[in-house]
PDB file of C-alpha atoms in Angstrom:
ATOM      1  CA  MET E 282     102.439  51.848 156.349  1.00  0.00           C
ATOM      2  CA  THR E 283      99.380  49.970 155.084  1.00  0.00           C
ATOM      3  CA  ALA E 284      99.191  47.374 152.324  1.00  0.00           C
ATOM      4  CA  LYS E 285      97.377  49.972 150.240  1.00  0.00           C
ATOM      5  CA  ASN E 286     100.259  52.441 150.743  1.00  0.00           C
ATOM      6  CA  VAL E 287     102.819  49.850 149.587  1.00  0.00           C
ATOM      7  CA  ILE E 288     100.741  48.929 146.530  1.00  0.00           C
ATOM      8  CA  GLU E 289     100.220  52.612 145.687  1.00  0.00           C
ATOM      9  CA  ALA E 290     103.999  53.182 145.901  1.00  0.00           C
ATOM     10  CA  TYR E 291     104.610  50.144 143.659  1.00  0.00           C
ATOM     11  CA  PHE E 292     102.237  51.425 140.962  1.00  0.00           C
ATOM     12  CA  LEU E 293     103.457  55.019 141.243  1.00  0.00           C
ATOM     13  CA  ALA E 294     106.973  53.718 140.566  1.00  0.00           C
ATOM     14  CA  PHE E 295     105.621  51.643 137.633  1.00  0.00           C
ATOM     15  CA  ASN E 296     103.925  54.660 136.067  1.00  0.00           C
ATOM     16  CA  ASN E 297     107.113  56.697 136.539  1.00  0.00           C
ATOM     17  CA  GLY E 298     109.269  54.014 134.868  1.00  0.00           C
ATOM     18  CA  ASP E 299     111.135  53.661 138.172  1.00  0.00           C
ATOM     19  CA  VAL E 300     112.185  50.005 138.379  1.00  0.00           C
ATOM     20  CA  ASP E 301     114.321  50.683 141.463  1.00  0.00           C
ATOM     21  CA  GLY E 302     111.273  52.169 143.164  1.00  0.00           C
ATOM     22  CA  MET E 303     109.267  49.059 142.328  1.00  0.00           C
ATOM     23  CA  LEU E 304     112.058  46.834 143.649  1.00  0.00           C
ATOM     24  CA  GLU E 305     112.075  48.803 146.915  1.00  0.00           C
ATOM     25  CA  CYS E 306     108.480  47.673 147.488  1.00  0.00           C
ATOM     26  CA  LEU E 307     109.375  43.982 147.101  1.00  0.00           C
ATOM     27  CA  SER E 308     110.739  41.374 149.492  1.00  0.00           C
ATOM     28  CA  GLU E 309     114.060  39.768 148.516  1.00  0.00           C
ATOM     29  CA  ASP E 310     112.303  36.470 147.692  1.00  0.00           C
ATOM     30  CA  VAL E 311     109.253  37.937 145.950  1.00  0.00           C
ATOM     31  CA  ALA E 312     107.255  35.450 143.849  1.00  0.00           C
ATOM     32  CA  HIS E 313     106.259  37.088 140.563  1.00  0.00           C
ATOM     33  CA  HIS E 314     103.482  35.194 138.772  1.00  0.00           C
ATOM     34  CA  VAL E 315     103.641  36.409 135.180  1.00  0.00           C
ATOM     35  CA  ASN E 316     100.461  36.361 133.078  1.00  0.00           C
ATOM     36  CA  GLU E 317     100.647  33.304 130.778  1.00  0.00           C
ATOM     37  CA  GLY E 318     104.150  32.563 132.101  1.00  0.00           C
ATOM     38  CA  GLN E 319     106.240  30.959 134.800  1.00  0.00           C
ATOM     39  CA  VAL E 320     106.695  32.087 138.393  1.00  0.00           C
ATOM     40  CA  ARG E 321     109.902  34.084 138.810  1.00  0.00           C
ATOM     41  CA  THR E 322     111.429  34.250 142.273  1.00  0.00           C
ATOM     42  CA  GLY E 323     113.549  37.045 143.724  1.00  0.00           C
ATOM     43  CA  LYS E 324     114.275  40.677 143.000  1.00  0.00           C
ATOM     44  CA  ALA E 325     116.913  39.882 140.360  1.00  0.00           C
ATOM     45  CA  ALA E 326     114.399  37.892 138.304  1.00  0.00           C
ATOM     46  CA  PHE E 327     111.842  40.672 138.724  1.00  0.00           C
ATOM     47  CA  ALA E 328     114.367  43.298 137.588  1.00  0.00           C
ATOM     48  CA  ALA E 329     115.248  41.207 134.505  1.00  0.00           C
ATOM     49  CA  PHE E 330     111.547  40.900 133.680  1.00  0.00           C
ATOM     50  CA  CYS E 331     111.139  44.692 133.970  1.00  0.00           C
ATOM     51  CA  GLU E 332     114.145  45.279 131.701  1.00  0.00           C
ATOM     52  CA  HIS E 333     112.601  43.019 129.058  1.00  0.00           C
ATOM     53  CA  MET E 334     109.174  44.643 129.397  1.00  0.00           C
ATOM     54  CA  ASN E 335     110.594  48.165 129.166  1.00  0.00           C
ATOM     55  CA  ARG E 336     112.402  47.233 125.948  1.00  0.00           C
ATOM     56  CA  CYS E 337     109.244  45.811 124.334  1.00  0.00           C
ATOM     57  CA  TYR E 338     106.454  47.934 125.834  1.00  0.00           C
ATOM     58  CA  ARG E 339     105.708  51.408 127.137  1.00  0.00           C
ATOM     59  CA  GLU E 340     102.746  51.297 129.513  1.00  0.00           C
ATOM     60  CA  HIS E 341     100.854  53.628 131.803  1.00  0.00           C
ATOM     61  CA  LEU E 342      98.140  52.467 134.193  1.00  0.00           C
ATOM     62  CA  ASP E 343      95.047  54.499 135.021  1.00  0.00           C
ATOM     63  CA  ASN E 344      91.528  54.154 136.443  1.00  0.00           C
ATOM     64  CA  MET E 345      93.149  52.298 139.345  1.00  0.00           C
ATOM     65  CA  VAL E 346      91.241  51.010 142.348  1.00  0.00           C
ATOM     66  CA  ILE E 347      93.256  49.400 145.163  1.00  0.00           C
ATOM     67  CA  PHE E 348      91.803  47.033 147.738  1.00  0.00           C
ATOM     68  CA  GLU E 349      93.398  45.600 150.878  1.00  0.00           C
ATOM     69  CA  ALA E 350      92.499  42.855 153.331  1.00  0.00           C
ATOM     70  CA  GLU E 351      91.688  43.987 156.861  1.00  0.00           C
ATOM     71  CA  ASP E 352      94.790  42.270 158.247  1.00  0.00           C
ATOM     72  CA  GLY E 353      97.060  43.991 155.699  1.00  0.00           C
ATOM     73  CA  THR E 354      98.547  40.779 154.332  1.00  0.00           C
ATOM     74  CA  ARG E 355      96.861  40.857 150.932  1.00  0.00           C
ATOM     75  CA  GLY E 356      95.757  43.414 148.409  1.00  0.00           C
ATOM     76  CA  ALA E 357      94.501  43.779 144.874  1.00  0.00           C
ATOM     77  CA  ALA E 358      94.261  46.435 142.199  1.00  0.00           C
ATOM     78  CA  GLU E 359      92.091  46.826 139.142  1.00  0.00           C
ATOM     79  CA  PHE E 360      93.236  49.192 136.407  1.00  0.00           C
ATOM     80  CA  VAL E 361      93.444  49.922 132.694  1.00  0.00           C
ATOM     81  CA  VAL E 362      96.730  49.407 130.837  1.00  0.00           C
ATOM     82  CA  ASN E 363      97.408  52.001 128.136  1.00  0.00           C
ATOM     83  CA  GLY E 364     100.347  50.796 126.120  1.00  0.00           C
ATOM     84  CA  THR E 365     102.520  50.969 123.048  1.00  0.00           C
ATOM     85  CA  TYR E 366     104.169  47.870 121.606  1.00  0.00           C
ATOM     86  CA  LEU E 367     107.735  49.015 120.932  1.00  0.00           C
ATOM     87  CA  ALA E 368     109.776  45.932 119.994  1.00  0.00           C
ATOM     88  CA  THR E 369     108.703  42.453 118.965  1.00  0.00           C
ATOM     89  CA  ASP E 370     108.424  40.104 121.936  1.00  0.00           C
ATOM     90  CA  GLU E 371     109.388  36.506 121.138  1.00  0.00           C
ATOM     91  CA  GLY E 372     106.402  34.389 120.109  1.00  0.00           C
ATOM     92  CA  LEU E 373     104.084  37.379 119.773  1.00  0.00           C
ATOM     93  CA  PRO E 374     102.990  39.486 116.770  1.00  0.00           C
ATOM     94  CA  GLU E 375     105.511  41.824 115.177  1.00  0.00           C
ATOM     95  CA  ALA E 376     105.776  45.224 116.842  1.00  0.00           C
ATOM     96  CA  HIS E 377     105.511  48.460 114.894  1.00  0.00           C
ATOM     97  CA  GLY E 378     104.347  50.950 117.505  1.00  0.00           C
ATOM     98  CA  GLN E 379     100.803  49.636 117.906  1.00  0.00           C
ATOM     99  CA  THR E 380      98.820  51.007 120.834  1.00  0.00           C
ATOM    100  CA  TYR E 381      96.532  48.984 123.069  1.00  0.00           C
ATOM    101  CA  LYS E 382      94.172  49.448 125.992  1.00  0.00           C
ATOM    102  CA  LEU E 383      93.400  46.555 128.340  1.00  0.00           C
ATOM    103  CA  PRO E 384      91.606  46.049 131.619  1.00  0.00           C
ATOM    104  CA  ALA E 385      93.878  44.205 134.055  1.00  0.00           C
ATOM    105  CA  GLY E 386      94.268  43.271 137.678  1.00  0.00           C
ATOM    106  CA  SER E 387      97.034  42.442 140.122  1.00  0.00           C
ATOM    107  CA  PHE E 388      96.964  40.522 143.387  1.00  0.00           C
ATOM    108  CA  PHE E 389      99.502  40.891 146.169  1.00  0.00           C
ATOM    109  CA  SER E 390     100.664  39.200 149.359  1.00  0.00           C
ATOM    110  CA  LEU E 391     102.557  41.371 151.838  1.00  0.00           C
ATOM    111  CA  GLU E 392     104.697  40.842 154.914  1.00  0.00           C
ATOM    112  CA  ASN E 393     106.582  43.468 156.941  1.00  0.00           C
ATOM    113  CA  ASN E 394     105.502  46.223 154.520  1.00  0.00           C
ATOM    114  CA  LYS E 395     107.037  44.394 151.548  1.00  0.00           C
ATOM    115  CA  ILE E 396     105.304  42.665 148.653  1.00  0.00           C
ATOM    116  CA  THR E 397     106.049  38.924 148.760  1.00  0.00           C
ATOM    117  CA  ARG E 398     103.830  37.899 145.825  1.00  0.00           C
ATOM    118  CA  VAL E 399     102.643  39.699 142.684  1.00  0.00           C
ATOM    119  CA  VAL E 400     100.140  38.097 140.297  1.00  0.00           C
ATOM    120  CA  THR E 401      98.928  40.064 137.265  1.00  0.00           C
ATOM    121  CA  TYR E 402      96.150  39.058 134.884  1.00  0.00           C
ATOM    122  CA  TYR E 403      94.999  40.489 131.573  1.00  0.00           C
ATOM    123  CA  ASN E 404      93.379  39.027 128.473  1.00  0.00           C
ATOM    124  CA  LEU E 405      96.236  38.045 126.153  1.00  0.00           C
ATOM    125  CA  ALA E 406      93.827  37.214 123.310  1.00  0.00           C
ATOM    126  CA  ASP E 407      92.388  40.736 123.506  1.00  0.00           C
ATOM    127  CA  TRP E 408      95.904  42.239 123.503  1.00  0.00           C
ATOM    128  CA  THR E 409      96.883  40.084 120.505  1.00  0.00           C
ATOM    129  CA  LYS E 410      93.776  41.161 118.596  1.00  0.00           C
ATOM    130  CA  GLN E 411      94.503  44.841 119.284  1.00  0.00           C
ATOM    131  CA  VAL E 412      98.136  44.733 118.164  1.00  0.00           C
ATOM    132  CA  SER E 413      97.333  42.545 115.138  1.00  0.00           C
ATOM    133  CA  ALA E 414      94.649  44.865 113.741  1.00  0.00           C
TER     134      ALA E 414
END
């Protein structure tokens, strides 16, 4: 299995709302670098993050391009997030079903066909503007 295959499986699970499928792609001690947030370590922390996100947001990713390093230890993906803001997230604007569309990217480290690091970036100011309009 290549890094690209693992990353594809991770995002397929994401788009299918399959948190268990996402967790299967991760190492036990995965480091999850949250956009504008703290690093969360381990599958349990990642699962809790997903539970929170699924309560507040419904998202589907498209226009995805996946890259991988020749040695298979790192990868990246660029994509567009198509979302709906379902429930107010603490410290953010009030939710009332607003939709948004954002370019975003994720970076990965991999070892033994498991993701050991996930870093995702998007423009929070752009998201805030879209859901505040």
